[in-house]
Amino acid sequence: MKLLKPSWVSHNGKPIFSVDIHPDGTKFATGGQGEDSGKVMIWNMAPVLRDEDEKNENIPKMLCQMDNHLACVNCVRWSNNGLYLASGGDDKLVMVWKRAAFIGPSTVFGSSSKLANVEQWRCVTILRNHTGDVMDVAWSPHDVWLASCSVDNTIVIWNARKFPEMVTCLRGHTGLVKGLTWDPVGKYIASQADDHSLRVWRTVDWQMEANITKPFNECGGTTHVLRLSWSPDGQYLVSAHAMNNSGPTAQIVERDGWKTNMDFVGHRKAVTVVKFNPKIFKKKQKNGSAPKPGCPYCCCAVGSKDRSLSVWLTSLKRPLVVIHDLFDKSIMDISWTLTGLGMLVCSMDGTVAYLDFSLDELGDPLNEEEKNSIHQNIYGKSLAITSTEAQLSTTIIENPEMLKYQQERQSSAQQANSGPSGARPESSAPKLNSVMNGESLEDIRKNLLKKQVETRTPDGRRRITPLCIAQLDTGDFSPALFNSAPILPSGSSMSNQLTSQLSSDSSPGQASSLGLRPGHEPMLTSPPANSAAKGLEDGVKSTLLLTSASKIEPMKALDSRFTERSKATPGVTATISSIVGLVPLDSRPKDGVSALKDLKSKDDTSSDSEDKMASINKNLSFSKRKPELLMDGGDGVVEKRKKGRPRKDKMAAPTAQPFTQISPPVEREPSRVAAPPAPVAALKLPTPSIKKAFSLQVSMEPSVFLEVENEVSLVAGSKLSQLRCSRDGRDWNTLLPSSVVTAAGSSDVIAVACQDRMLSVFSSCGRRLLPAIQLATPASALHCSAHFVMALTAGATLSVWDVQRQKALVKNESLLTILSGADTTVSQSLLTQHGVPVIGLSNGKSYCFSSSLETWTLIADKGDSMVQCADFRSCLPSHDAPVSSGPLAVMQGRNLNAGRLASRLSSTPHHLQQSMTLAFLENQLASALTLQSAQEYRYWLLIYARFLVNEGSEHRLRELCKELLGPVHKSAATAWEPTTLGLRKRELLREVLPVIVENLRFQRLFTEYQDQLELLRNK
Amino acid sequence: MAKVQVLNVAVLDNPSRFGNPFQFEITFECMEDLPEDLEWKIIYVGSAESEEYDQILDSVLVGPVPAGRHMFVFQADAPNTGLIPESDAVGVTVVLITCTYRGQEFIRIGYYVNNEYTEPELRENPPIKPDYTQLQRNILASNPRVTRFHINWEGCAERMEDCENVDPSSNSMLPPSCLPGKAPSLGILPDNSMDYL
């Protein structure tokens, strides 16, 4: 082990609270106290690692420093992908930094150090929610979330994909929360607080999984931080400060049952930080000795208030090494390199130490594959899904076709990369140019004064429009997000935050203006005066007599002017701008007040609108069953039908004609045929009430309107109803002997159901196509599509007729099979272009009646957890419209729930999710097939194929290809159909093959089928 | 943290004759779109002894300011010589550039300025009544003194209101160029003052 204390890593002697090594190992960040602010610094790792680099003047040591935190920075953490740095501090803020691509080296303007910032890191988002100092921040595996904990006793989970969105706030700790660690598997997050507890929270529902208090009961006193850590295999969680027999320990908590049987003992004072080595090790094989399958173990570093550091291997009973007196003050943070052999430790005394271990000391680190297989064994889930790609990069491409595809893919990927995303360093230069129209900065500067736009405001003031020389590359975070008001869990917390901010602004300010100002004065004045003199010596001509006291005196007086606020202004007003200040003086306070009012009213309205939203939501949940809402997105088949057409289900009626419900039932009108008041028990489904008149559009193209007027005339004591239809301007009308209850139509047929349970079908020109059909019970819903007519009766039976072939497709099929449960009703019904009837139920299930199978088949279930957990978004075709349209999409709702919960990817075991997605996709395929929806079948087939390719399921993929290809040689015996739903299967295969190419592993499969397809084409 | 960071100030036309306008090329970066303009001022300190002789050379509004890096040249006429005490005309003084947002000063950049005669004779025997036409102004551009103040970027509603309520009379006494947000009674400390060596 080598030990090094790079003295140049310092915050000018101020405490360093946190250190973190970048995942790529080239740099590290420190966080701590700055001059008057918090400070984050980014350092070059090379001078730490290599002596010659340290001595080389050309290799920068400090890469960037950021003074933006207003108070001490307690924690800095790189995201796992290395793109972002998160910092949390006493100013209650979490800042997320990203490297700015477009800027070269620069200094902090006016800063004392002439050291240039070699890299530019810019704050891309500020996360505000905590009401106290932020003590620790942690990125979840895969950078899905960022967690921060604070002395306000809470932990906030931020959506790292959509800053500054907050996922949740974990409450439960009753003391200052001082440490966080994510389970490497992503199932839990653990926190340790001053309330003598360590809590484990589930990421599935963000509820508490365990509250461990026993080892912490004895803990007295406080440590600044309690940075706990989770072992890389996920099996152990090790706490900071715990007590065992009145001795300070680091408690080991087992994942299995959260047992607390073991601990790391030996430190004389409280443990402040524990950090596991990211690698899992196995015993080093000695040369010549027989390879023994040693048990893998982990390595853990423990830092304490007693200023000492211990490093443990889980395979040893005693520490590997203990280093005393490394620092003058408490250890604050530890960070391992990703290789597992280097470690940086920082201390309150403002220094940093680097420890370099050898493989002999720690053992052989397992490679990612071995580590994954350990995870796979324990959790059934691999952490690195992407690792296969890396392995495959060495695979030889065996087929020219394959090579072509691969090259095409790469070039298109490159294009996509270089296109819109300007954040890459390579593309930064053209981007900058585009802003400046190709002019160099020097050119611009020469003419800036002439070129810049200067206007006068109405009150006569000069107003300059600054020249934008570079846009901010805000990267993943949309700048719009910053302006939008943060969505806070409750309205009150926002105002709290605001007021506290404001009060903290003003009150200490007042106090300090009295007490601190004099203290500042001498400190600030004397040294600058001297240096000013020196500066003048350099800058101004040397003839100037600077040594004389008289020259320095005024400067001392002047010095205060630099730092004190504009008391300057109450001087003699310049003649030039006598009107300058007048207007703002008048207007500003008013502005201020109105701004305040605005703010308040905004608060009000926001809470108002929240209420409104809530009520709307309520409405929504009520009206969930309203077909209108569900049908909105429908097109394809459905677009032929018309919104607002009275649908016969219970819910449709109120939607379309809300008043009919209120108006007394139609019975008051004694109907002629005495509409058989069928036994109420038999009426499962509601029937629409009869209206005096209604109209609807049944088809858009050609546009067909239906108008129904009931009881137009009385002939021989019977009331006649009129049905009028206009199609592309041509009208026809016909009379019916009974009141029309409901009507429907398509471009081909028009169907009306009357009160006397008669169903009449007309052609688009008004010709009666079928004699009146007598229904067993009154019609509940009627649909037409192409030349199919579907009737749903109040007796919960379904019939579908093919008018063209004058045949029944579905004959009085009972819905009782699917209407299980007391309050299930039909919420939606529709008929596809191919005459397949689909019934949506209020319980979220949708069925279609398959006439070939003569049975009800389930095609969609909104409550299906599989649907919710399936994650196939990565398999969505990028160029296609992301949403398929068709009956399946209609029934499942536009915003298919699929993948909604999948964002919790890391919470569900991978293999489980994989199976769920597979099951879901296969369901979709089967449903599309039953619905005879060719478009959707193709859509889902491609997604399915892509999923199989990504997940590497060769057997399924092969079966799929085989089915699509069919027998190469025709024989009478094969029952293979060359088409499915009118799509040629081999054409589908041709579409699937490029998908297969994306995984090199399947190149043999690809070649095999590519060849056969070629063969068939040549035949 | 401050939404606006001043990245650089270049002093143009320096050294130059006393009567020439001041020119500063200011480069700043803004974190997010600013709904209101920035107000920049150049203040010339006429005498080290008293603030009485401070002159606001000019003030400009700068806007609109979208997120990004921007630059502009702030030009202001030379100070009114009539307002400078004769004894202070020659020698070292200070010019200040301040920027305020919503009436709150968040940065102050100061430069030492040396005014001297270019003619050796005049330097040896300066006239009692300063001859401004012969004076050369030299701004010590290499050593800006930057002081940053912590302000409330989100708005200054309450503070402004306070100001109005607490002391309206004193406000009315202030010269028009003094914004109430800067009244010393509010005393906001410099949160980050950086001195060069």
PDB file of N, CA and C in Angstrom, chain A residues 594-635:
ATOM      1  N   SER A 594     -46.819  44.962  -6.549  1.00  0.00           N
ATOM      2  CA  SER A 594     -47.687  44.203  -7.439  1.00  0.00           C
ATOM      3  C   SER A 594     -47.109  42.822  -7.674  1.00  0.00           C
ATOM      4  N   ALA A 595     -45.774  42.782  -7.679  1.00  0.00           N
ATOM      5  CA  ALA A 595     -45.176  41.463  -7.845  1.00  0.00           C
ATOM      6  C   ALA A 595     -45.576  40.571  -6.689  1.00  0.00           C
ATOM      7  N   LEU A 596     -45.567  41.173  -5.509  1.00  0.00           N
ATOM      8  CA  LEU A 596     -45.944  40.394  -4.338  1.00  0.00           C
ATOM      9  C   LEU A 596     -47.370  39.917  -4.485  1.00  0.00           C
ATOM     10  N   LYS A 597     -48.194  40.869  -4.914  1.00  0.00           N
ATOM     11  CA  LYS A 597     -49.596  40.495  -5.073  1.00  0.00           C
ATOM     12  C   LYS A 597     -49.725  39.372  -6.083  1.00  0.00           C
ATOM     13  N   ASP A 598     -48.993  39.569  -7.160  1.00  0.00           N
ATOM     14  CA  ASP A 598     -48.997  38.518  -8.180  1.00  0.00           C
ATOM     15  C   ASP A 598     -48.658  37.192  -7.563  1.00  0.00           C
ATOM     16  N   LEU A 599     -47.616  37.262  -6.783  1.00  0.00           N
ATOM     17  CA  LEU A 599     -47.121  36.038  -6.180  1.00  0.00           C
ATOM     18  C   LEU A 599     -48.218  35.414  -5.346  1.00  0.00           C
ATOM     19  N   LYS A 600     -48.840  36.276  -4.551  1.00  0.00           N
ATOM     20  CA  LYS A 600     -49.884  35.747  -3.679  1.00  0.00           C
ATOM     21  C   LYS A 600     -51.025  35.173  -4.490  1.00  0.00           C
ATOM     22  N   SER A 601     -51.424  35.991  -5.471  1.00  0.00           N
ATOM     23  CA  SER A 601     -52.572  35.519  -6.233  1.00  0.00           C
ATOM     24  C   SER A 601     -52.207  34.246  -6.970  1.00  0.00           C
ATOM     25  N   LYS A 602     -50.939  34.166  -7.336  1.00  0.00           N
ATOM     26  CA  LYS A 602     -50.520  32.947  -8.022  1.00  0.00           C
ATOM     27  C   LYS A 602     -50.695  31.768  -7.087  1.00  0.00           C
ATOM     28  N   ASP A 603     -50.269  32.014  -5.858  1.00  0.00           N
ATOM     29  CA  ASP A 603     -50.442  30.971  -4.858  1.00  0.00           C
ATOM     30  C   ASP A 603     -51.892  30.548  -4.776  1.00  0.00           C
ATOM     31  N   ASP A 604     -52.729  31.589  -4.683  1.00  0.00           N
ATOM     32  CA  ASP A 604     -54.150  31.293  -4.555  1.00  0.00           C
ATOM     33  C   ASP A 604     -54.642  30.487  -5.729  1.00  0.00           C
ATOM     34  N   THR A 605     -54.328  31.044  -6.879  1.00  0.00           N
ATOM     35  CA  THR A 605     -54.879  30.379  -8.047  1.00  0.00           C
ATOM     36  C   THR A 605     -54.339  28.977  -8.164  1.00  0.00           C
ATOM     37  N   SER A 606     -53.089  28.841  -7.780  1.00  0.00           N
ATOM     38  CA  SER A 606     -52.553  27.502  -7.947  1.00  0.00           C
ATOM     39  C   SER A 606     -53.292  26.533  -7.038  1.00  0.00           C
ATOM     40  N   SER A 607     -53.585  26.995  -5.833  1.00  0.00           N
ATOM     41  CA  SER A 607     -54.297  26.070  -4.956  1.00  0.00           C
ATOM     42  C   SER A 607     -55.711  25.879  -5.474  1.00  0.00           C
ATOM     43  N   ASP A 608     -56.247  26.981  -6.002  1.00  0.00           N
ATOM     44  CA  ASP A 608     -57.567  26.857  -6.619  1.00  0.00           C
ATOM     45  C   ASP A 608     -57.548  25.797  -7.698  1.00  0.00           C
ATOM     46  N   SER A 609     -56.586  26.015  -8.569  1.00  0.00           N
ATOM     47  CA  SER A 609     -56.569  25.122  -9.716  1.00  0.00           C
ATOM     48  C   SER A 609     -56.265  23.707  -9.278  1.00  0.00           C
ATOM     49  N   GLU A 610     -55.540  23.600  -8.181  1.00  0.00           N
ATOM     50  CA  GLU A 610     -55.302  22.252  -7.677  1.00  0.00           C
ATOM     51  C   GLU A 610     -56.623  21.610  -7.288  1.00  0.00           C
ATOM     52  N   ASP A 611     -57.412  22.437  -6.583  1.00  0.00           N
ATOM     53  CA  ASP A 611     -58.724  21.924  -6.207  1.00  0.00           C
ATOM     54  C   ASP A 611     -59.493  21.497  -7.435  1.00  0.00           C
ATOM     55  N   LYS A 612     -59.420  22.425  -8.391  1.00  0.00           N
ATOM     56  CA  LYS A 612     -60.154  22.131  -9.615  1.00  0.00           C
ATOM     57  C   LYS A 612     -59.654  20.840 -10.218  1.00  0.00           C
ATOM     58  N   MET A 613     -58.348  20.763 -10.237  1.00  0.00           N
ATOM     59  CA  MET A 613     -57.778  19.554 -10.811  1.00  0.00           C
ATOM     60  C   MET A 613     -58.290  18.340 -10.079  1.00  0.00           C
ATOM     61  N   ALA A 614     -58.322  18.478  -8.778  1.00  0.00           N
ATOM     62  CA  ALA A 614     -58.768  17.349  -7.982  1.00  0.00           C
ATOM     63  C   ALA A 614     -60.192  16.978  -8.358  1.00  0.00           C
ATOM     64  N   SER A 615     -61.019  18.019  -8.502  1.00  0.00           N
ATOM     65  CA  SER A 615     -62.410  17.700  -8.812  1.00  0.00           C
ATOM     66  C   SER A 615     -62.503  17.115 -10.209  1.00  0.00           C
ATOM     67  N   ILE A 616     -61.668  17.643 -11.074  1.00  0.00           N
ATOM     68  CA  ILE A 616     -61.677  17.084 -12.422  1.00  0.00           C
ATOM     69  C   ILE A 616     -61.258  15.634 -12.380  1.00  0.00           C
ATOM     70  N   ASN A 617     -60.251  15.428 -11.565  1.00  0.00           N
ATOM     71  CA  ASN A 617     -59.791  14.052 -11.442  1.00  0.00           C
ATOM     72  C   ASN A 617     -60.906  13.156 -10.949  1.00  0.00           C
ATOM     73  N   LYS A 618     -61.628  13.707  -9.990  1.00  0.00           N
ATOM     74  CA  LYS A 618     -62.732  12.928  -9.446  1.00  0.00           C
ATOM     75  C   LYS A 618     -63.696  12.602 -10.576  1.00  0.00           C
ATOM     76  N   ASN A 619     -63.999  13.676 -11.300  1.00  0.00           N
ATOM     77  CA  ASN A 619     -64.910  13.466 -12.416  1.00  0.00           C
ATOM     78  C   ASN A 619     -64.382  12.386 -13.329  1.00  0.00           C
ATOM     79  N   LEU A 620     -63.084  12.506 -13.535  1.00  0.00           N
ATOM     80  CA  LEU A 620     -62.491  11.555 -14.461  1.00  0.00           C
ATOM     81  C   LEU A 620     -62.676  10.142 -13.966  1.00  0.00           C
ATOM     82  N   SER A 621     -62.438  10.000 -12.675  1.00  0.00           N
ATOM     83  CA  SER A 621     -62.513   8.638 -12.179  1.00  0.00           C
ATOM     84  C   SER A 621     -63.944   8.143 -12.243  1.00  0.00           C
ATOM     85  N   PHE A 622     -64.869   9.061 -12.091  1.00  0.00           N
ATOM     86  CA  PHE A 622     -66.259   8.647 -12.237  1.00  0.00           C
ATOM     87  C   PHE A 622     -66.545   8.269 -13.676  1.00  0.00           C
ATOM     88  N   SER A 623     -66.054   9.144 -14.508  1.00  0.00           N
ATOM     89  CA  SER A 623     -66.456   8.989 -15.901  1.00  0.00           C
ATOM     90  C   SER A 623     -65.546   8.027 -16.635  1.00  0.00           C
ATOM     91  N   LYS A 624     -64.728   7.385 -15.898  1.00  0.00           N
ATOM     92  CA  LYS A 624     -63.840   6.430 -16.510  1.00  0.00           C
ATOM     93  C   LYS A 624     -64.611   5.520 -17.452  1.00  0.00           C
ATOM     94  N   ARG A 625     -65.809   5.250 -17.061  1.00  0.00           N
ATOM     95  CA  ARG A 625     -66.566   4.291 -17.850  1.00  0.00           C
ATOM     96  C   ARG A 625     -67.242   4.947 -19.033  1.00  0.00           C
ATOM     97  N   LYS A 626     -67.165   6.241 -19.044  1.00  0.00           N
ATOM     98  CA  LYS A 626     -67.789   6.906 -20.193  1.00  0.00           C
ATOM     99  C   LYS A 626     -67.005   6.552 -21.439  1.00  0.00           C
ATOM    100  N   PRO A 627     -67.704   6.024 -22.371  1.00  0.00           N
ATOM    101  CA  PRO A 627     -66.996   5.638 -23.580  1.00  0.00           C
ATOM    102  C   PRO A 627     -66.409   6.839 -24.285  1.00  0.00           C
ATOM    103  N   GLU A 628     -67.049   7.961 -24.159  1.00  0.00           N
ATOM    104  CA  GLU A 628     -66.608   9.148 -24.860  1.00  0.00           C
ATOM    105  C   GLU A 628     -65.118   9.374 -24.643  1.00  0.00           C
ATOM    106  N   LEU A 629     -64.751   9.281 -23.378  1.00  0.00           N
ATOM    107  CA  LEU A 629     -63.372   9.585 -23.059  1.00  0.00           C
ATOM    108  C   LEU A 629     -62.449   8.549 -23.633  1.00  0.00           C
ATOM    109  N   LEU A 630     -62.905   7.350 -23.555  1.00  0.00           N
ATOM    110  CA  LEU A 630     -62.042   6.286 -24.014  1.00  0.00           C
ATOM    111  C   LEU A 630     -61.954   6.273 -25.526  1.00  0.00           C
ATOM    112  N   MET A 631     -63.010   6.715 -26.114  1.00  0.00           N
ATOM    113  CA  MET A 631     -63.060   6.625 -27.561  1.00  0.00           C
ATOM    114  C   MET A 631     -62.359   7.793 -28.228  1.00  0.00           C
ATOM    115  N   ASP A 632     -62.108   8.798 -27.464  1.00  0.00           N
ATOM    116  CA  ASP A 632     -61.572  10.011 -28.067  1.00  0.00           C
ATOM    117  C   ASP A 632     -60.416   9.746 -29.005  1.00  0.00           C
ATOM    118  N   GLY A 633     -59.538   8.903 -28.533  1.00  0.00           N
ATOM    119  CA  GLY A 633     -58.345   8.685 -29.335  1.00  0.00           C
ATOM    120  C   GLY A 633     -58.583   7.771 -30.508  1.00  0.00           C
ATOM    121  N   GLY A 634     -59.715   7.204 -30.564  1.00  0.00           N
ATOM    122  CA  GLY A 634     -59.933   6.192 -31.583  1.00  0.00           C
ATOM    123  C   GLY A 634     -59.889   6.784 -32.974  1.00  0.00           C
ATOM    124  N   ASP A 635     -59.293   6.082 -33.857  1.00  0.00           N
ATOM    125  CA  ASP A 635     -59.384   6.466 -35.252  1.00  0.00           C
ATOM    126  C   ASP A 635     -59.391   5.175 -36.040  1.00  0.00           C
TER     127      ASP A 635
END
